[in-house]
């Protein structure tokens, strides 16, 4: 496990990340391990990616899973959102094949250990991305999604509750049914 007591250069982080078995975020000199997911978390992320891939197949929009690191230059952060959607080709950071810069939509499936970070600090950092216009925060333990959409005057929050509703993703022109997000998920 990487210690956060030492500061790392970006090049050191990238070298460590290329060889690491697990993933870590880079936070301006700190290397912070990402906790492992759960089957439910993975299924929800997979469902969203599969639906978006199918729904956007004949458009210029491209959904991508969490294999690519999103680099946020203003904050010197490297993070791994669960799903990102790009308008056209993803813009690579300095020609790196593992870092992108320009998502239009970002989806985070919430975990108890990261929910507050995803809602607050991470969202603030994401808002520095010029192309970024929609943010979905997806609960694991109940069919509930928060959607933030960029407006001229700021960000508008819409909440979606229950399996019968759909989320309008205005930036890509489709509806994302809650039933598709939670397909095969059992709630206790």
PDB file of C-alpha atoms in Angstrom:
ATOM      1  CA  UNK A   1       0.000   0.000   0.000  1.00  0.00           C
ATOM      2  CA  UNK A   2       1.252   3.484  -0.881  1.00  0.00           C
ATOM      3  CA  UNK A   3       1.777   5.886   1.999  1.00  0.00           C
ATOM      4  CA  UNK A   4       0.323   9.359   1.721  1.00  0.00           C
ATOM      5  CA  UNK A   5       3.028  10.776   4.014  1.00  0.00           C
ATOM      6  CA  UNK A   6       5.455  11.152   1.113  1.00  0.00           C
ATOM      7  CA  UNK A   7       4.799  13.483  -1.818  1.00  0.00           C
ATOM      8  CA  UNK A   8       5.137  11.961  -5.287  1.00  0.00           C
ATOM      9  CA  UNK A   9       5.779  13.614  -8.607  1.00  0.00           C
ATOM     10  CA  UNK A  10       3.294  12.960 -11.366  1.00  0.00           C
ATOM     11  CA  UNK A  11       5.886  10.859 -13.218  1.00  0.00           C
ATOM     12  CA  UNK A  12       6.502   8.741 -10.094  1.00  0.00           C
ATOM     13  CA  UNK A  13       2.755   8.206  -9.687  1.00  0.00           C
ATOM     14  CA  UNK A  14       2.319   7.181 -13.302  1.00  0.00           C
ATOM     15  CA  UNK A  15       5.198   4.687 -13.060  1.00  0.00           C
ATOM     16  CA  UNK A  16       3.734   3.167  -9.877  1.00  0.00           C
ATOM     17  CA  UNK A  17       0.211   3.080 -11.361  1.00  0.00           C
ATOM     18  CA  UNK A  18       1.378   1.270 -14.506  1.00  0.00           C
ATOM     19  CA  UNK A  19       2.708  -1.639 -12.389  1.00  0.00           C
ATOM     20  CA  UNK A  20       0.160  -1.636  -9.572  1.00  0.00           C
ATOM     21  CA  UNK A  21      -2.385  -4.429  -9.133  1.00  0.00           C
ATOM     22  CA  UNK A  22      -4.998  -2.027  -7.731  1.00  0.00           C
ATOM     23  CA  UNK A  23      -5.710   1.542  -8.731  1.00  0.00           C
ATOM     24  CA  UNK A  24      -4.945   4.778  -6.931  1.00  0.00           C
ATOM     25  CA  UNK A  25      -5.903   8.383  -7.446  1.00  0.00           C
ATOM     26  CA  UNK A  26      -3.297  11.107  -7.703  1.00  0.00           C
ATOM     27  CA  UNK A  27      -4.117  14.152  -5.589  1.00  0.00           C
ATOM     28  CA  UNK A  28      -1.446  16.771  -6.232  1.00  0.00           C
ATOM     29  CA  UNK A  29       1.443  14.736  -4.823  1.00  0.00           C
ATOM     30  CA  UNK A  30      -0.498  12.198  -2.780  1.00  0.00           C
ATOM     31  CA  UNK A  31      -1.254   8.680  -3.949  1.00  0.00           C
ATOM     32  CA  UNK A  32      -4.592   7.538  -2.537  1.00  0.00           C
ATOM     33  CA  UNK A  33      -5.623   3.884  -3.038  1.00  0.00           C
ATOM     34  CA  UNK A  34      -9.142   3.384  -4.402  1.00  0.00           C
ATOM     35  CA  UNK A  35     -11.124   0.882  -2.339  1.00  0.00           C
ATOM     36  CA  UNK A  36     -12.275  -2.239  -4.153  1.00  0.00           C
ATOM     37  CA  UNK A  37     -15.844  -2.349  -5.396  1.00  0.00           C
ATOM     38  CA  UNK A  38     -18.666  -4.743  -4.652  1.00  0.00           C
ATOM     39  CA  UNK A  39     -20.518  -6.984  -7.101  1.00  0.00           C
ATOM     40  CA  UNK A  40     -23.507  -4.616  -6.878  1.00  0.00           C
ATOM     41  CA  UNK A  41     -21.288  -1.594  -7.648  1.00  0.00           C
ATOM     42  CA  UNK A  42     -19.749  -3.396 -10.625  1.00  0.00           C
ATOM     43  CA  UNK A  43     -23.116  -4.542 -11.989  1.00  0.00           C
ATOM     44  CA  UNK A  44     -24.588  -1.046 -11.813  1.00  0.00           C
ATOM     45  CA  UNK A  45     -21.559   0.449 -13.577  1.00  0.00           C
ATOM     46  CA  UNK A  46     -21.701  -2.297 -16.213  1.00  0.00           C
ATOM     47  CA  UNK A  47     -25.447  -1.766 -16.742  1.00  0.00           C
ATOM     48  CA  UNK A  48     -24.989   1.962 -17.284  1.00  0.00           C
ATOM     49  CA  UNK A  49     -22.082   1.473 -19.679  1.00  0.00           C
ATOM     50  CA  UNK A  50     -23.933  -1.239 -21.640  1.00  0.00           C
ATOM     51  CA  UNK A  51     -27.076   0.855 -21.979  1.00  0.00           C
ATOM     52  CA  UNK A  52     -25.185   3.992 -23.005  1.00  0.00           C
ATOM     53  CA  UNK A  53     -23.048   2.042 -25.488  1.00  0.00           C
ATOM     54  CA  UNK A  54     -26.164   0.650 -27.172  1.00  0.00           C
ATOM     55  CA  UNK A  55     -28.193   3.899 -27.036  1.00  0.00           C
ATOM     56  CA  UNK A  56     -25.333   6.025 -28.393  1.00  0.00           C
ATOM     57  CA  UNK A  57     -23.984   3.543 -30.959  1.00  0.00           C
ATOM     58  CA  UNK A  58     -24.832   5.597 -34.075  1.00  0.00           C
ATOM     59  CA  UNK A  59     -23.916   8.997 -32.648  1.00  0.00           C
ATOM     60  CA  UNK A  60     -20.711  10.954 -32.129  1.00  0.00           C
ATOM     61  CA  UNK A  61     -20.858  10.185 -28.387  1.00  0.00           C
ATOM     62  CA  UNK A  62     -18.637   7.508 -26.882  1.00  0.00           C
ATOM     63  CA  UNK A  63     -19.106   5.993 -23.416  1.00  0.00           C
ATOM     64  CA  UNK A  64     -16.016   4.574 -21.716  1.00  0.00           C
ATOM     65  CA  UNK A  65     -15.580   2.512 -18.542  1.00  0.00           C
ATOM     66  CA  UNK A  66     -13.272   3.203 -15.617  1.00  0.00           C
ATOM     67  CA  UNK A  67     -10.111   1.855 -17.279  1.00  0.00           C
ATOM     68  CA  UNK A  68      -9.067   5.352 -18.335  1.00  0.00           C
ATOM     69  CA  UNK A  69      -7.804   7.905 -15.863  1.00  0.00           C
ATOM     70  CA  UNK A  70      -9.332  11.368 -16.028  1.00  0.00           C
ATOM     71  CA  UNK A  71      -6.662  14.037 -15.581  1.00  0.00           C
ATOM     72  CA  UNK A  72      -7.844  17.350 -14.133  1.00  0.00           C
ATOM     73  CA  UNK A  73      -5.010  19.834 -14.737  1.00  0.00           C
ATOM     74  CA  UNK A  74      -6.300  22.717 -12.624  1.00  0.00           C
ATOM     75  CA  UNK A  75      -6.249  20.539  -9.490  1.00  0.00           C
ATOM     76  CA  UNK A  76      -3.447  18.143 -10.511  1.00  0.00           C
ATOM     77  CA  UNK A  77      -5.745  15.171  -9.975  1.00  0.00           C
ATOM     78  CA  UNK A  78      -5.940  11.803 -11.669  1.00  0.00           C
ATOM     79  CA  UNK A  79      -9.195   9.944 -10.973  1.00  0.00           C
ATOM     80  CA  UNK A  80     -11.161   6.976 -12.327  1.00  0.00           C
ATOM     81  CA  UNK A  81     -14.879   7.769 -12.761  1.00  0.00           C
ATOM     82  CA  UNK A  82     -17.099   4.702 -13.152  1.00  0.00           C
ATOM     83  CA  UNK A  83     -18.364   5.813 -16.587  1.00  0.00           C
ATOM     84  CA  UNK A  84     -17.551   8.783 -18.812  1.00  0.00           C
ATOM     85  CA  UNK A  85     -19.149   9.879 -22.085  1.00  0.00           C
ATOM     86  CA  UNK A  86     -17.204  11.885 -24.657  1.00  0.00           C
ATOM     87  CA  UNK A  87     -18.392  14.012 -27.556  1.00  0.00           C
ATOM     88  CA  UNK A  88     -16.191  12.569 -30.282  1.00  0.00           C
ATOM     89  CA  UNK A  89     -12.725  11.235 -29.578  1.00  0.00           C
ATOM     90  CA  UNK A  90     -11.472  11.546 -26.023  1.00  0.00           C
ATOM     91  CA  UNK A  91      -8.729  14.165 -25.791  1.00  0.00           C
ATOM     92  CA  UNK A  92      -5.581  12.467 -24.524  1.00  0.00           C
ATOM     93  CA  UNK A  93      -3.388  14.224 -21.979  1.00  0.00           C
ATOM     94  CA  UNK A  94       0.029  14.892 -23.544  1.00  0.00           C
ATOM     95  CA  UNK A  95      -0.457  11.953 -25.906  1.00  0.00           C
ATOM     96  CA  UNK A  96      -0.785   9.473 -23.019  1.00  0.00           C
ATOM     97  CA  UNK A  97      -3.063   6.564 -23.888  1.00  0.00           C
ATOM     98  CA  UNK A  98      -4.230   6.136 -20.283  1.00  0.00           C
ATOM     99  CA  UNK A  99      -5.290   9.728 -19.447  1.00  0.00           C
ATOM    100  CA  UNK A 100      -8.162  11.746 -20.882  1.00  0.00           C
ATOM    101  CA  UNK A 101      -9.233  15.351 -20.372  1.00  0.00           C
ATOM    102  CA  UNK A 102     -12.656  16.097 -21.848  1.00  0.00           C
ATOM    103  CA  UNK A 103     -15.670  14.075 -20.652  1.00  0.00           C
ATOM    104  CA  UNK A 104     -19.127  15.465 -21.305  1.00  0.00           C
ATOM    105  CA  UNK A 105     -20.911  13.178 -18.812  1.00  0.00           C
ATOM    106  CA  UNK A 106     -19.444  11.595 -15.678  1.00  0.00           C
ATOM    107  CA  UNK A 107     -21.147   8.816 -13.698  1.00  0.00           C
ATOM    108  CA  UNK A 108     -20.129   7.784 -10.187  1.00  0.00           C
ATOM    109  CA  UNK A 109     -21.714   4.772  -8.487  1.00  0.00           C
ATOM    110  CA  UNK A 110     -21.684   5.720  -4.824  1.00  0.00           C
ATOM    111  CA  UNK A 111     -20.031   3.626  -2.130  1.00  0.00           C
ATOM    112  CA  UNK A 112     -20.472   4.299   1.591  1.00  0.00           C
ATOM    113  CA  UNK A 113     -16.760   5.131   1.862  1.00  0.00           C
ATOM    114  CA  UNK A 114     -16.684   7.575  -1.085  1.00  0.00           C
ATOM    115  CA  UNK A 115     -20.199   9.085  -1.313  1.00  0.00           C
ATOM    116  CA  UNK A 116     -19.362  12.350   0.476  1.00  0.00           C
ATOM    117  CA  UNK A 117     -16.142  12.799  -1.513  1.00  0.00           C
ATOM    118  CA  UNK A 118     -17.973  12.114  -4.823  1.00  0.00           C
ATOM    119  CA  UNK A 119     -20.748  14.596  -3.972  1.00  0.00           C
ATOM    120  CA  UNK A 120     -18.594  17.434  -2.728  1.00  0.00           C
ATOM    121  CA  UNK A 121     -14.862  17.634  -3.362  1.00  0.00           C
ATOM    122  CA  UNK A 122     -14.787  15.503  -6.492  1.00  0.00           C
ATOM    123  CA  UNK A 123     -17.768  17.329  -8.012  1.00  0.00           C
ATOM    124  CA  UNK A 124     -16.087  20.697  -7.345  1.00  0.00           C
ATOM    125  CA  UNK A 125     -12.955  19.432  -9.087  1.00  0.00           C
ATOM    126  CA  UNK A 126     -14.931  18.000 -12.025  1.00  0.00           C
ATOM    127  CA  UNK A 127     -16.591  21.388 -12.578  1.00  0.00           C
ATOM    128  CA  UNK A 128     -13.215  22.793 -13.676  1.00  0.00           C
ATOM    129  CA  UNK A 129     -13.473  20.660 -16.849  1.00  0.00           C
ATOM    130  CA  UNK A 130     -14.798  22.912 -19.621  1.00  0.00           C
ATOM    131  CA  UNK A 131     -16.558  20.096 -21.557  1.00  0.00           C
ATOM    132  CA  UNK A 132     -18.241  18.616 -18.435  1.00  0.00           C
ATOM    133  CA  UNK A 133     -22.007  19.192 -18.452  1.00  0.00           C
ATOM    134  CA  UNK A 134     -23.800  16.313 -16.642  1.00  0.00           C
ATOM    135  CA  UNK A 135     -23.012  14.387 -13.480  1.00  0.00           C
ATOM    136  CA  UNK A 136     -24.854  11.298 -12.252  1.00  0.00           C
ATOM    137  CA  UNK A 137     -24.496  10.044  -8.682  1.00  0.00           C
ATOM    138  CA  UNK A 138     -25.998   6.562  -8.500  1.00  0.00           C
ATOM    139  CA  UNK A 139     -26.948   4.914  -5.197  1.00  0.00           C
ATOM    140  CA  UNK A 140     -26.232   1.195  -4.794  1.00  0.00           C
ATOM    141  CA  UNK A 141     -28.736   0.257  -2.113  1.00  0.00           C
ATOM    142  CA  UNK A 142     -31.887   1.864  -3.487  1.00  0.00           C
ATOM    143  CA  UNK A 143     -33.058   3.007  -6.929  1.00  0.00           C
ATOM    144  CA  UNK A 144     -32.062   6.656  -6.510  1.00  0.00           C
ATOM    145  CA  UNK A 145     -29.961   8.893  -8.786  1.00  0.00           C
ATOM    146  CA  UNK A 146     -28.942  12.527  -8.467  1.00  0.00           C
ATOM    147  CA  UNK A 147     -28.358  14.296 -11.774  1.00  0.00           C
ATOM    148  CA  UNK A 148     -26.545  17.611 -11.943  1.00  0.00           C
ATOM    149  CA  UNK A 149     -26.791  19.457 -15.238  1.00  0.00           C
ATOM    150  CA  UNK A 150     -24.814  22.536 -16.183  1.00  0.00           C
ATOM    151  CA  UNK A 151     -26.968  25.594 -16.743  1.00  0.00           C
ATOM    152  CA  UNK A 152     -25.986  29.152 -17.625  1.00  0.00           C
ATOM    153  CA  UNK A 153     -26.469  30.247 -14.030  1.00  0.00           C
ATOM    154  CA  UNK A 154     -24.912  27.186 -12.347  1.00  0.00           C
ATOM    155  CA  UNK A 155     -25.675  23.510 -11.786  1.00  0.00           C
ATOM    156  CA  UNK A 156     -29.237  22.210 -11.506  1.00  0.00           C
ATOM    157  CA  UNK A 157     -29.974  19.168  -9.318  1.00  0.00           C
ATOM    158  CA  UNK A 158     -32.702  16.703 -10.324  1.00  0.00           C
ATOM    159  CA  UNK A 159     -33.490  13.604  -8.280  1.00  0.00           C
ATOM    160  CA  UNK A 160     -34.836  10.325  -9.667  1.00  0.00           C
ATOM    161  CA  UNK A 161     -36.393   7.760  -7.376  1.00  0.00           C
ATOM    162  CA  UNK A 162     -37.869   4.378  -8.291  1.00  0.00           C
ATOM    163  CA  UNK A 163     -37.530   1.973 -11.193  1.00  0.00           C
ATOM    164  CA  UNK A 164     -40.387   3.424 -13.268  1.00  0.00           C
ATOM    165  CA  UNK A 165     -38.734   6.743 -14.168  1.00  0.00           C
ATOM    166  CA  UNK A 166     -36.073   7.700 -16.699  1.00  0.00           C
ATOM    167  CA  UNK A 167     -33.265  10.226 -16.523  1.00  0.00           C
ATOM    168  CA  UNK A 168     -33.030  12.702 -19.369  1.00  0.00           C
ATOM    169  CA  UNK A 169     -29.400  13.067 -20.408  1.00  0.00           C
ATOM    170  CA  UNK A 170     -29.747  16.330 -22.293  1.00  0.00           C
ATOM    171  CA  UNK A 171     -26.088  16.602 -23.314  1.00  0.00           C
ATOM    172  CA  UNK A 172     -26.306  13.362 -25.343  1.00  0.00           C
ATOM    173  CA  UNK A 173     -30.027  13.464 -26.217  1.00  0.00           C
ATOM    174  CA  UNK A 174     -31.209  10.193 -24.676  1.00  0.00           C
ATOM    175  CA  UNK A 175     -33.265   8.858 -21.770  1.00  0.00           C
ATOM    176  CA  UNK A 176     -31.606   6.488 -19.310  1.00  0.00           C
ATOM    177  CA  UNK A 177     -34.251   4.286 -17.653  1.00  0.00           C
ATOM    178  CA  UNK A 178     -33.722   3.620 -13.963  1.00  0.00           C
ATOM    179  CA  UNK A 179     -34.831   0.024 -14.616  1.00  0.00           C
ATOM    180  CA  UNK A 180     -31.790  -0.384 -16.905  1.00  0.00           C
ATOM    181  CA  UNK A 181     -29.402   1.071 -14.330  1.00  0.00           C
ATOM    182  CA  UNK A 182     -30.637  -1.385 -11.712  1.00  0.00           C
ATOM    183  CA  UNK A 183     -31.264  -4.393 -13.998  1.00  0.00           C
ATOM    184  CA  UNK A 184     -30.471  -7.566 -12.021  1.00  0.00           C
ATOM    185  CA  UNK A 185     -29.934  -5.684  -8.746  1.00  0.00           C
ATOM    186  CA  UNK A 186     -31.660  -6.959  -5.616  1.00  0.00           C
ATOM    187  CA  UNK A 187     -32.463  -4.466  -2.874  1.00  0.00           C
ATOM    188  CA  UNK A 188     -32.592  -5.630   0.736  1.00  0.00           C
TER     189      UNK A 188
END
